[in-house]
mmCIF file of C-alpha atoms and ligand atoms in Angstrom:
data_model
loop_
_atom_site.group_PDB
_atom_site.id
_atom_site.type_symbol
_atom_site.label_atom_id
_atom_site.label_comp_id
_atom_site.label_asym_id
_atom_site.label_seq_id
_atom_site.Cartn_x
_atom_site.Cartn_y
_atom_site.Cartn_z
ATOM 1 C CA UNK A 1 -13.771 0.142 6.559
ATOM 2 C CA UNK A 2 -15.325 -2.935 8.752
ATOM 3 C CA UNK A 3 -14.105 -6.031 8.004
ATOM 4 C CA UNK A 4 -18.041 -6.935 6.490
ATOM 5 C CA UNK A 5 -17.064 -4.160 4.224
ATOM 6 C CA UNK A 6 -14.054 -5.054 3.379
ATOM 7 C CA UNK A 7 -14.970 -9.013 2.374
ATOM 8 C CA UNK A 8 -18.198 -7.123 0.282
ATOM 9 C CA UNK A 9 -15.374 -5.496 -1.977
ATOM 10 C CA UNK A 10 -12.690 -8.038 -2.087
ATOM 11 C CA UNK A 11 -15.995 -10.172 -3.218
ATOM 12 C CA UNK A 12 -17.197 -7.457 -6.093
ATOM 13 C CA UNK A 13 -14.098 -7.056 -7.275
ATOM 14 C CA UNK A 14 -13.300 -10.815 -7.758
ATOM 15 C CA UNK A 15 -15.981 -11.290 -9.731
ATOM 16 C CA UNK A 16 -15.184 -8.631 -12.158
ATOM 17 C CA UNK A 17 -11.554 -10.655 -11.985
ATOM 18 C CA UNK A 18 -12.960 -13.576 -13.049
ATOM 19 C CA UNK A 19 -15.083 -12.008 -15.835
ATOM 20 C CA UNK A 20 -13.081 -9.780 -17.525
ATOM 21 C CA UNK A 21 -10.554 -10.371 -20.498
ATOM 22 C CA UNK A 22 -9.916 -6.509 -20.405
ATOM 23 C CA UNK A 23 -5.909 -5.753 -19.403
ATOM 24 C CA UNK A 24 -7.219 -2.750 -17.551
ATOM 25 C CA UNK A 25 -10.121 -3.944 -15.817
ATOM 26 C CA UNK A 26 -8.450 -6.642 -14.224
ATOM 27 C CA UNK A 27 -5.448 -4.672 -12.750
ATOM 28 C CA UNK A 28 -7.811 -1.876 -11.245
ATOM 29 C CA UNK A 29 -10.141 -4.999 -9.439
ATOM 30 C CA UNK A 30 -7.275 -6.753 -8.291
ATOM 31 C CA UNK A 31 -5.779 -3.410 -6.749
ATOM 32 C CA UNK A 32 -8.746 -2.653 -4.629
ATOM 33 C CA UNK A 33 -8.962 -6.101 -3.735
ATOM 34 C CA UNK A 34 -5.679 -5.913 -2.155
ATOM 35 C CA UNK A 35 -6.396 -2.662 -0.967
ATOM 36 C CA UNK A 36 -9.379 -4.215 0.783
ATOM 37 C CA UNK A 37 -7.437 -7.614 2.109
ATOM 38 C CA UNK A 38 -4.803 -4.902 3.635
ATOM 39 C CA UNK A 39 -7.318 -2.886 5.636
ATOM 40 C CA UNK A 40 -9.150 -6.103 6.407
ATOM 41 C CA UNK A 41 -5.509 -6.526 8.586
ATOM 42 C CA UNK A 42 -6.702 -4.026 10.681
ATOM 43 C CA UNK A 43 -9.795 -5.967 11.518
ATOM 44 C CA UNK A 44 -10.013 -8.705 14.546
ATOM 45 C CA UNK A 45 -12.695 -11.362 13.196
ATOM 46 C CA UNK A 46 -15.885 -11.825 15.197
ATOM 47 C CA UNK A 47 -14.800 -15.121 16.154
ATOM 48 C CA UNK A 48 -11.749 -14.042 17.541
ATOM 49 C CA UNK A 49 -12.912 -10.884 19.373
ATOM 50 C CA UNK A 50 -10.730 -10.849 22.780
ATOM 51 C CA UNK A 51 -7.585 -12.493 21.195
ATOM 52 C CA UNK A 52 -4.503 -10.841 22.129
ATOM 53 C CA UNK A 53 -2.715 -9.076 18.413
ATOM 54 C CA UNK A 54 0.034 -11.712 19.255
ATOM 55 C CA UNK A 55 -1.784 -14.598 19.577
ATOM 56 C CA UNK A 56 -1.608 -17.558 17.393
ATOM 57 C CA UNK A 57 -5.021 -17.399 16.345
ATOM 58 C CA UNK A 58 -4.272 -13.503 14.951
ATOM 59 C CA UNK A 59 -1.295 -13.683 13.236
ATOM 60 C CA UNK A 60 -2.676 -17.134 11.437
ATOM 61 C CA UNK A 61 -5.665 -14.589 10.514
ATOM 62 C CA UNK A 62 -3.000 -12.253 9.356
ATOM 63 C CA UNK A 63 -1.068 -14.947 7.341
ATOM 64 C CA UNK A 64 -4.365 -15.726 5.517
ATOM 65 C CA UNK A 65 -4.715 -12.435 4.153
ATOM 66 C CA UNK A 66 -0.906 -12.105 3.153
ATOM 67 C CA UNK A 67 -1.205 -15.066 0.983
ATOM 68 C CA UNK A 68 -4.073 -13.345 -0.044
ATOM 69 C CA UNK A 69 -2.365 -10.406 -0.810
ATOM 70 C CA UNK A 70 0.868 -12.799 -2.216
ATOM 71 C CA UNK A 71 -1.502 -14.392 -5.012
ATOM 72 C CA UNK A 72 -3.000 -10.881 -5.756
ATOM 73 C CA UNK A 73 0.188 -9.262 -6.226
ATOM 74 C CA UNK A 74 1.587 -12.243 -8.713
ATOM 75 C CA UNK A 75 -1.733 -12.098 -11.164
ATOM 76 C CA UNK A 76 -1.295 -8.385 -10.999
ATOM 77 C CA UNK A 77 2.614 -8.589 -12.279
ATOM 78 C CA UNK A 78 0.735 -11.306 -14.962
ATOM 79 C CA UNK A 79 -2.146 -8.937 -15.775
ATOM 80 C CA UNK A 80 0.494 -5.396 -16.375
ATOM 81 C CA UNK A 81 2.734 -7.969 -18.550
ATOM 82 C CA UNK A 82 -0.371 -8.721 -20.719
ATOM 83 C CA UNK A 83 -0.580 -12.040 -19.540
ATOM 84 C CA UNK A 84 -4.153 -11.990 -19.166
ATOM 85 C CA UNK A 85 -4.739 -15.893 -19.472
ATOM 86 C CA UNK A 86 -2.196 -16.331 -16.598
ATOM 87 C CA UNK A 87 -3.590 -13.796 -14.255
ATOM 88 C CA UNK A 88 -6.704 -15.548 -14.039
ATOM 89 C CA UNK A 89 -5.540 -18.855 -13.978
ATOM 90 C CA UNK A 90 -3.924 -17.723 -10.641
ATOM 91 C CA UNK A 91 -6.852 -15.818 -9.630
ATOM 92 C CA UNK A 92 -8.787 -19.078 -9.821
ATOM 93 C CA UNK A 93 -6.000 -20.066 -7.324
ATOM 94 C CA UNK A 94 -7.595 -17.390 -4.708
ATOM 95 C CA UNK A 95 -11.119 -19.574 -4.090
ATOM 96 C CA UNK A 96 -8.828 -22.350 -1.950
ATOM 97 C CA UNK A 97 -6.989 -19.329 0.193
ATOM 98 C CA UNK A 98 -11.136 -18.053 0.592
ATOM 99 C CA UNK A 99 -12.295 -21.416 1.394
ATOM 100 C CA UNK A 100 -9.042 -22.449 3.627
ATOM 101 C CA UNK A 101 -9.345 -19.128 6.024
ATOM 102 C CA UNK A 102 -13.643 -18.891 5.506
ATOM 103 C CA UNK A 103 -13.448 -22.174 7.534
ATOM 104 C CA UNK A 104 -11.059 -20.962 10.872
ATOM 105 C CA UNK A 105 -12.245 -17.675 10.756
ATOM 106 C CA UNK A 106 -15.879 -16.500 9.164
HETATM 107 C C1 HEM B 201 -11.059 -14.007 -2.724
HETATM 108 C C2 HEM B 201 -11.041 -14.109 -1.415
HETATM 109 C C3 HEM B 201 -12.205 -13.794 -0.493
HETATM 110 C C4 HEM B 201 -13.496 -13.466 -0.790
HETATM 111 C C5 HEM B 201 -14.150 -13.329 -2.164
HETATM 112 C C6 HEM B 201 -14.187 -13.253 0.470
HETATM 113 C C7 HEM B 201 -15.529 -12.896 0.597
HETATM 114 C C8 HEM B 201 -16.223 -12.744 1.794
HETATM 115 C C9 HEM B 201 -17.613 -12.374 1.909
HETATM 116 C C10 HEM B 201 -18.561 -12.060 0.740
HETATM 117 C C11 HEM B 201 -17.920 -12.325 3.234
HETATM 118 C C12 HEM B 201 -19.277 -11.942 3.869
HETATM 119 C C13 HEM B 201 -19.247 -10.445 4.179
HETATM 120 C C14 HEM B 201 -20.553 -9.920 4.752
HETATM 121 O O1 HEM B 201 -21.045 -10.473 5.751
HETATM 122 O O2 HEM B 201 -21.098 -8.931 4.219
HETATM 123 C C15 HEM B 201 -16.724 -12.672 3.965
HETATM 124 C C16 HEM B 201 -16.627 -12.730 5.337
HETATM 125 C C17 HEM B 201 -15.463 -13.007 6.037
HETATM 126 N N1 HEM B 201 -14.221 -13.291 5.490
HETATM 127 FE FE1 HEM B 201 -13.759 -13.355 3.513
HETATM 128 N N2 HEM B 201 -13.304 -13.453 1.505
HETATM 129 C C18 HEM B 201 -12.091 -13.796 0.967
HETATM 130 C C19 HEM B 201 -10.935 -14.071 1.662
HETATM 131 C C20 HEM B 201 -10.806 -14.069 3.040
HETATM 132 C C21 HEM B 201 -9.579 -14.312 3.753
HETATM 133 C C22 HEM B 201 -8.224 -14.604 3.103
HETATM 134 C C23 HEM B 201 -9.876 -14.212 5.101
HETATM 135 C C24 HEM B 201 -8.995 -14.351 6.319
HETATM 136 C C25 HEM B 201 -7.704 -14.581 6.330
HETATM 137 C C26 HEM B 201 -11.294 -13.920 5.207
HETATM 138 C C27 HEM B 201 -11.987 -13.759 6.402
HETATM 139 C C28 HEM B 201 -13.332 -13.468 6.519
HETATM 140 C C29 HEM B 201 -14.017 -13.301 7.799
HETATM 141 C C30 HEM B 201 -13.383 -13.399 9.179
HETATM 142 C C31 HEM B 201 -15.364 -13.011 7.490
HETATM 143 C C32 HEM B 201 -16.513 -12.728 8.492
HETATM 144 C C33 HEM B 201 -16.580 -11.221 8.757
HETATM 145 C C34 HEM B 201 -17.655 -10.828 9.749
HETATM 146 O O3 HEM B 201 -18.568 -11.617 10.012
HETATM 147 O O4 HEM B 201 -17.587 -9.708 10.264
HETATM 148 N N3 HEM B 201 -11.825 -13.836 3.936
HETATM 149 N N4 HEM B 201 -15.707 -12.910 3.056
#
């Protein structure tokens, strides 16, 4: 998918992350949100559009979306143990990795 497409359902999903109590519901949003933050890998920004794929300004792009995908990946491990009050308490955590990367790079 575009990377517009990809931000759309990393963005649906979250919400449904941050609303849901349900031990199912939360593991299924938070896997196509990484699904979506790994395509959205294979995306060059607008605002970096003629960037080499090993410049500095890329691979920071890249390490946004790995810590991204880091955070994702621990509140899923919470959410299968039935932690569900943990998994969203790092969830929250994901709004200052948006914020941090929406600022270099949207
Ligand atoms: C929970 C985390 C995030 C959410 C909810 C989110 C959500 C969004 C949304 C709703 C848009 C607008 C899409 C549209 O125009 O239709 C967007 C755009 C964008 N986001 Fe994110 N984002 C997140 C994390 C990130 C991260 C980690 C990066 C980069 C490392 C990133 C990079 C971008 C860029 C470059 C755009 C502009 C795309 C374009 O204009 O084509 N986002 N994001």
């Amino acid at each position: 998918a575009d990377l517009e497409t990809d931000m759309d359902t990393i963005a649906d999903n979250y919400g449904k992350v941050l609303k849901t109590n349900d031990q199912a519901e939360l593991t299924t949003g938070l896997a196509n949100m990484k699904a979506a933050a790994e395509d959205a890998k294979k995306a060059t920004p607008p605002k970096l559009k003629g960037k080499a794929p090993d410049s500095p300004e890329i691979q920071d792009y890249h390490k946004g979306l790995d810590t991204l995908i880091g955070q994702i990946d621990k509140a899923s491990e919470l959410a299968k143990a039935g932690k569900i009050d943990e998994a969203k308490k790092e969830a929250e955590g994901f709004k200052a990795t948006r914020n941090e990367n929406h600022k270099k790079f949207k």
